[in-house]
C-alpha positions as semicolon CSV with decimal commas, in nm:
position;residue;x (nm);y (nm);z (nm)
1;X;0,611;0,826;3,014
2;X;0,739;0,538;2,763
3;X;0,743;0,228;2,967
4;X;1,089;0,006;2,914
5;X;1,146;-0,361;2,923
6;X;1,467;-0,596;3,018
7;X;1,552;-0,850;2,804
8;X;1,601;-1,052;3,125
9;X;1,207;-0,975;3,249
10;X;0,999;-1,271;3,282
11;X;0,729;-1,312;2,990
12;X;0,416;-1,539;2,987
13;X;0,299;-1,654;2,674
14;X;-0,065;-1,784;2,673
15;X;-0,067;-1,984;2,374
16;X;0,248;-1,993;2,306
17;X;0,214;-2,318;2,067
18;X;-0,053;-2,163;1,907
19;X;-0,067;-1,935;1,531
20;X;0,036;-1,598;1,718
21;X;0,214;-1,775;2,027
22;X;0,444;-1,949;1,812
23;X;0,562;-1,642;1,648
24;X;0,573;-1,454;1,940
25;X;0,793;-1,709;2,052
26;X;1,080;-1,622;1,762
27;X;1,060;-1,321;1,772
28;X;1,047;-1,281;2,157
29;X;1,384;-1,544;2,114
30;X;1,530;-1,325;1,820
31;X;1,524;-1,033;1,984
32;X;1,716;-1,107;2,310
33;X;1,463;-1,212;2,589
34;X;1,575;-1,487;2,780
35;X;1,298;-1,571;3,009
36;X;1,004;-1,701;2,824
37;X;0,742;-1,917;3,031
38;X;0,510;-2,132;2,849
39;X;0,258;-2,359;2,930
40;X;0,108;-2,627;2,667
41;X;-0,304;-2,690;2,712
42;X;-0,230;-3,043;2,881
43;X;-0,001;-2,870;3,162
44;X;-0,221;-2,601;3,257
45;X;-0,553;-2,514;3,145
46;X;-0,671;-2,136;3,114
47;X;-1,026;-2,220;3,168
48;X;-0,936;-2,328;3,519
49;X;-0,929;-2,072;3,707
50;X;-0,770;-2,243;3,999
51;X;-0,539;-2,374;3,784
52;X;-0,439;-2,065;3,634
53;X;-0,403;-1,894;3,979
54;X;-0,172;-2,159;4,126
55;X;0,071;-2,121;3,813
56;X;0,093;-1,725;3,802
57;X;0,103;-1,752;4,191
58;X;0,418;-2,023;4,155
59;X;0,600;-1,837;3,843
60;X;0,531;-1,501;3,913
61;X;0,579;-1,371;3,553
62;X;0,681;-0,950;3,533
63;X;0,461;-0,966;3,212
64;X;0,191;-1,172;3,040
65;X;0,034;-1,151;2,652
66;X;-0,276;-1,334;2,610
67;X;-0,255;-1,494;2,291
68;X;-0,438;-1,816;2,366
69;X;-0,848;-1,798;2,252
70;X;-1,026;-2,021;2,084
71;X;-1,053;-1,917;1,702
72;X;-1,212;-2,016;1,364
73;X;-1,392;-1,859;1,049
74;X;-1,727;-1,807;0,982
75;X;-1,856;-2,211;0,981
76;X;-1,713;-2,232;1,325
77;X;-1,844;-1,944;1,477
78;X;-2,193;-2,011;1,319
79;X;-2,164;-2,366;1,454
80;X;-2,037;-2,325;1,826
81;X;-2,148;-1,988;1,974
82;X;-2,167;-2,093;2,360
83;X;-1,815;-2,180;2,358
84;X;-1,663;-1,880;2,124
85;X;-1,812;-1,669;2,411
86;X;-1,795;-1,902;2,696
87;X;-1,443;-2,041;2,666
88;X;-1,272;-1,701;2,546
89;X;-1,440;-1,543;2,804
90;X;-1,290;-1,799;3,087
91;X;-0,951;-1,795;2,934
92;X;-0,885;-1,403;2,948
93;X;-1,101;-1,332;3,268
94;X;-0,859;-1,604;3,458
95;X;-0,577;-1,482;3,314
96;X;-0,616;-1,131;3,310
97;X;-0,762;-1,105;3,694
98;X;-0,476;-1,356;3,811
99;X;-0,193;-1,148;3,661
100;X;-0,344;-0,873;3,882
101;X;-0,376;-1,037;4,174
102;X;-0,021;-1,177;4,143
103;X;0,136;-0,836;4,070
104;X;0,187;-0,859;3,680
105;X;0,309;-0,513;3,601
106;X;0,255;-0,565;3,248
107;X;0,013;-0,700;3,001
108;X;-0,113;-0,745;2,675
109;X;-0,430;-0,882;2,564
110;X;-0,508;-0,968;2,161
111;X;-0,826;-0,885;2,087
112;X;-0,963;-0,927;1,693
113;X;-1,070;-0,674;1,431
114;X;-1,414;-0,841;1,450
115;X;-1,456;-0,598;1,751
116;X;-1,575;-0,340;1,489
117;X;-1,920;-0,268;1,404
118;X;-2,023;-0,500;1,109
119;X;-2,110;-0,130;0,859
120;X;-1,812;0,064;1,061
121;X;-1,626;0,375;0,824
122;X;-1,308;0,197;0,604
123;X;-1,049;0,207;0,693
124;X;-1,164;0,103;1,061
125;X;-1,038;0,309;1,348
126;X;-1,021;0,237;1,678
127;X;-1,245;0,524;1,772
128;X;-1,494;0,278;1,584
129;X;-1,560;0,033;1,928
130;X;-1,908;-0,014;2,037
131;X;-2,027;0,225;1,708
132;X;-2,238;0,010;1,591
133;X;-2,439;-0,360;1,530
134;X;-2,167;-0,618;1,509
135;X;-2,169;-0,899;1,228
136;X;-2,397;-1,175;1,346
137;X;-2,174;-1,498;1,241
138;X;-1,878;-1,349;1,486
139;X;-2,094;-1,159;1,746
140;X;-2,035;-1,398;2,032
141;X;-1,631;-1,465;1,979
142;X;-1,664;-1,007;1,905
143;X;-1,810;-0,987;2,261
144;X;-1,576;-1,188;2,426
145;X;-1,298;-0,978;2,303
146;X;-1,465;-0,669;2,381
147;X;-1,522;-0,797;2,734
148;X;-1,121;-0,839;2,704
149;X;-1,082;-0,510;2,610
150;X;-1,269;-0,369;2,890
151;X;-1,128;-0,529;3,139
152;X;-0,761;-0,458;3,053
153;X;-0,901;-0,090;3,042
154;X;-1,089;-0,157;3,410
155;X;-0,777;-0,256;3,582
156;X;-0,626;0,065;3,449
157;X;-0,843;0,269;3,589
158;X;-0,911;0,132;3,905
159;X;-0,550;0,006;4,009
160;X;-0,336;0,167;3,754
161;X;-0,210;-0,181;3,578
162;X;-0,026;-0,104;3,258
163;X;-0,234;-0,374;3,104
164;X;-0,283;-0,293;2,712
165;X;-0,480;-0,431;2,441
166;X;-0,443;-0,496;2,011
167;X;-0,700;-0,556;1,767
168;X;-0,497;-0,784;1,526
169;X;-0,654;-0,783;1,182
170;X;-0,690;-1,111;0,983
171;X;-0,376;-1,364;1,053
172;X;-0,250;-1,620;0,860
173;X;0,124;-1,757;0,897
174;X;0,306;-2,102;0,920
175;X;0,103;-2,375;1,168
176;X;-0,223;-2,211;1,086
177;X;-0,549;-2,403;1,097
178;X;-0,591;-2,634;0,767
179;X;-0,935;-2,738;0,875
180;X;-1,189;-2,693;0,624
181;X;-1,471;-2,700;0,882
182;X;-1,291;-2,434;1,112
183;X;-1,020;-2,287;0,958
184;X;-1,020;-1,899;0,830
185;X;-1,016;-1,830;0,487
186;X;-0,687;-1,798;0,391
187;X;-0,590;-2,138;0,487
188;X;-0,921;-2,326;0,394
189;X;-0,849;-2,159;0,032
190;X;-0,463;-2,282;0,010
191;X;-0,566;-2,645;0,144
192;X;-0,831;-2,671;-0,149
193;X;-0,628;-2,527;-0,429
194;X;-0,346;-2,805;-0,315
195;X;-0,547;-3,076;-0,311
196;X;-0,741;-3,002;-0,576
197;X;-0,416;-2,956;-0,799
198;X;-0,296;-3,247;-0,647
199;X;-0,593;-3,502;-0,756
200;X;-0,664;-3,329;-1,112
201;X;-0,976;-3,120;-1,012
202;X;-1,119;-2,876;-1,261
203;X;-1,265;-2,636;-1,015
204;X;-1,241;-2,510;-0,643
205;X;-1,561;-2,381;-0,477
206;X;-1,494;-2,072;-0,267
207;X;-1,792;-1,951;-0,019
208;X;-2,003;-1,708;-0,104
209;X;-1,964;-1,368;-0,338
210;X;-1,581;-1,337;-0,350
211;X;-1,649;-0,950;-0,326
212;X;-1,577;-0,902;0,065
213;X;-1,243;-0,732;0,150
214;X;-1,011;-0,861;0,352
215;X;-0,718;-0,748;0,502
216;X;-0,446;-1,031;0,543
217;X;-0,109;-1,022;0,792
218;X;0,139;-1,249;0,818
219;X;0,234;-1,343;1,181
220;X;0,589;-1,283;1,213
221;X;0,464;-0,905;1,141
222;X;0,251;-0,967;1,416
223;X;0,480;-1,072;1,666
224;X;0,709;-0,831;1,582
225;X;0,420;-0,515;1,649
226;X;0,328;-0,722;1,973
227;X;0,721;-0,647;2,123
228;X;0,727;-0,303;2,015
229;X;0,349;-0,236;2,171
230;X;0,437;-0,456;2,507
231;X;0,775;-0,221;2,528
232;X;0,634;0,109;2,402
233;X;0,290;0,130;2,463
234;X;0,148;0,296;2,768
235;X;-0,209;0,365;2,741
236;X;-0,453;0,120;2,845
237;X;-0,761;0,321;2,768
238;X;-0,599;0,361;2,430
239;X;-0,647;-0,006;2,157
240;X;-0,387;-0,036;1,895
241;X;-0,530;-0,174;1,543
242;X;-0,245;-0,415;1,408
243;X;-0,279;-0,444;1,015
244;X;-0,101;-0,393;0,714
245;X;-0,316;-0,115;0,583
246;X;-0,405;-0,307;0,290
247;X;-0,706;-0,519;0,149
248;X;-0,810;-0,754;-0,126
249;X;-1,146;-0,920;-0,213
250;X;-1,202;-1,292;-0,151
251;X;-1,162;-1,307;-0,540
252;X;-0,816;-1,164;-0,577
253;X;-0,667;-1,362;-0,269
254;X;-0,854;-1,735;-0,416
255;X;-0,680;-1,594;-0,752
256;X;-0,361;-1,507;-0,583
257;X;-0,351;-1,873;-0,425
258;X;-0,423;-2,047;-0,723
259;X;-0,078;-1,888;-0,893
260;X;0,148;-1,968;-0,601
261;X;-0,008;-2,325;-0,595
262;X;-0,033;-2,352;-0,932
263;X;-0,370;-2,471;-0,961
264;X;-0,527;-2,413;-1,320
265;X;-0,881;-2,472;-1,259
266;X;-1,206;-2,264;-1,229
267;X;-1,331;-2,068;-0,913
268;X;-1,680;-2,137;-0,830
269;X;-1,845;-1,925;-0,604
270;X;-2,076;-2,048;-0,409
271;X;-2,312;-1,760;-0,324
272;X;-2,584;-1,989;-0,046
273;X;-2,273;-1,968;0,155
274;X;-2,248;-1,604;0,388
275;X;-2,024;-1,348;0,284
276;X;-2,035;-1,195;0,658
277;X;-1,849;-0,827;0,682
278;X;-1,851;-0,614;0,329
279;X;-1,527;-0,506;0,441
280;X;-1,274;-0,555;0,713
281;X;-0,960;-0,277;0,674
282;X;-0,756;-0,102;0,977
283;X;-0,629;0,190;1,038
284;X;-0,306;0,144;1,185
285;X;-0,208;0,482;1,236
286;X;-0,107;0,409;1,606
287;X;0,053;0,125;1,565
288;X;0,321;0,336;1,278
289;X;0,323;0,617;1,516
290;X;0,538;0,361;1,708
291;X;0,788;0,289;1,445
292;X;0,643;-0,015;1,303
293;X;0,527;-0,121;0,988
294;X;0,498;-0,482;0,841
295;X;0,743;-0,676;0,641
296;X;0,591;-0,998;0,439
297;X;0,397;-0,899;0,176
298;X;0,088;-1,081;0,080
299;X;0,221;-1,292;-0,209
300;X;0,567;-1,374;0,017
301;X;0,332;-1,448;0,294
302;X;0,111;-1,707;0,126
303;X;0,433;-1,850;-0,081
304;X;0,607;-1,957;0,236
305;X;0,304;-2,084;0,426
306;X;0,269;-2,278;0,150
307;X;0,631;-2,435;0,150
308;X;0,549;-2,503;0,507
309;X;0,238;-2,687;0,377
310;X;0,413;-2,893;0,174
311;X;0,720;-2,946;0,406
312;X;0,445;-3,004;0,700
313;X;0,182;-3,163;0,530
314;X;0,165;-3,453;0,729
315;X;0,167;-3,337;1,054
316;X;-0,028;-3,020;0,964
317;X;-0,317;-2,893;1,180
318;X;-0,643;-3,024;1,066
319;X;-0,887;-2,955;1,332
């Protein structure tokens, strides 16, 4: 049975002002839905459960997508373990088990490719879950999600939610994370070739080898598998993998930012620094089986975060 969706429904956002909430926002917006409910971290916060329960209790939302979690690359992860497990763990658990109690019909949780076992078979399937050793710098933020996953799965089976779950692969899009202490690469890497263009520099140093793939989608292709999945999808016990089905090495994307910011100067690789996960590609059979494929090529992608950059720089998020 393919489950359908009003444009009139009511939608929670969790995160909505975040990376992925933003663009779930427009295309949410550009696609005819009317009833959005949002929430910024000051007016309600998902670690309180309490809170959390009072708001879904008082709105009573026909469906929720958990985009809200608390993200950042390899230096943050390595950094702040207790609260990439503790504090993603609080914000889906609250949400997730309130939507339930309130009578949320439908739900969709984002989970992270990270999920995958750290030496899983390219190009990762979803088949892949729980294969296998995870990669030590992510392992706590990998459990949370996994914890995500099997709880959306849980309230399937015991009480028949239609609550659903994606494995996004890496994201990158406009109000990403230009925090070189936190950030993911893609953003770290355009910040430095900018500024380093900008005051003259004759070099960049990119961590470690540069020979890890990566697999790199913009978030307006995102949002736009998100709708189709929170319309189409009716499986719980059944992850999606959202991707593009393409990867590069840390090399080729440094090289590919370099020519859209027009910085000249050398890479230096700085191999002390941890490479983490050989490779990181999705298969995203599923997600095509349901009509979708992405849009914004990699180049296109990184050229208009960029003019966002520039147009933002200011204002920008640096932490």
């Amino acid at each position: 049975m393919q489950m359908t969706m009003e444009h009139s429904l009511k939608i929670f956002i969790a995160g909505h002002s975040g990376l992925v909430g933003s663009a779930l926002i427009r295309n949410f917006t550009a696609n005819g839905y009317t009833q959005l409910v949002t929430r910024t971290r000051s007016e309600l916060d998902l670690r309180d459960s309490q809170a959390v329960d009072a708001f879904l209790q008082s709105e009573r939302p026909d469906a929720v997508i958990v985009a809200s979690a608390k993200v950042g690359g390899i230096q943050a992860n390595n950094e702040f373990p207790v609260e990439f497990l503790l504090h993603n763990l609080q914000i889906q658990n609250n949400v997730i088990a309130s939507a339930h109690e309130h009578g949320v019909e439908r739900l969709l949780f984002l989970g992270s490719s990270c999920i995958y076992p750290k030496f899983a078979e390219q190009p990762m399937r979803e088949e892949s879950l729980l294969a296998g050793a995870l990669e030590p710098t992510n392992e706590p933020y990998a459990i949370a999600k996994i914890a995500g996953i099997k709880l959306c799965q849980s309230y399937w089976r015991q009480y028949g939610r239609q609550y659903i779950s994606a494995m996004p692969t890496n994201l990158y899009g406009p109000g990403d994370n230009f925090d070189l202490s936190s950030s993911h690469v893609l953003p770290a890497l355009l910040r430095k070739m900018h500024e380093a263009k900008a005051a003259g520099a004759s070099n960049v140093i990119v961590w470690g080898t540069g020979s890890p793939r990566r697999e790199f989608l913009h978030t307006d292709d995102l949002a736009d598998a998100c709708r189709i999945l929170l319309e189409k999808h009716n499986d719980p016990m059944q992850i999606v993998n959202i991707g593009c089905g393409e990867d590069v090495t840390i090399r080729e994307l440094a090289e590919t930012i370099c020519e859209v910011v027009g910085f000249g100067g050398t890479l230096v690789f700085d191999t002390s620094k941890p490479d983490g996960t050989p490779r990181k590609l999705l298969d995203i059979s599923r997600m095509r089986a349901h009509g979708w494929t992405p849009a914004i090529s990699l180049r296109d992608g990184i050229t208009s975060v960029y003019d966002w950059f520039l147009k933002n720089n200011a204002s920008a998020r640096r932490s």
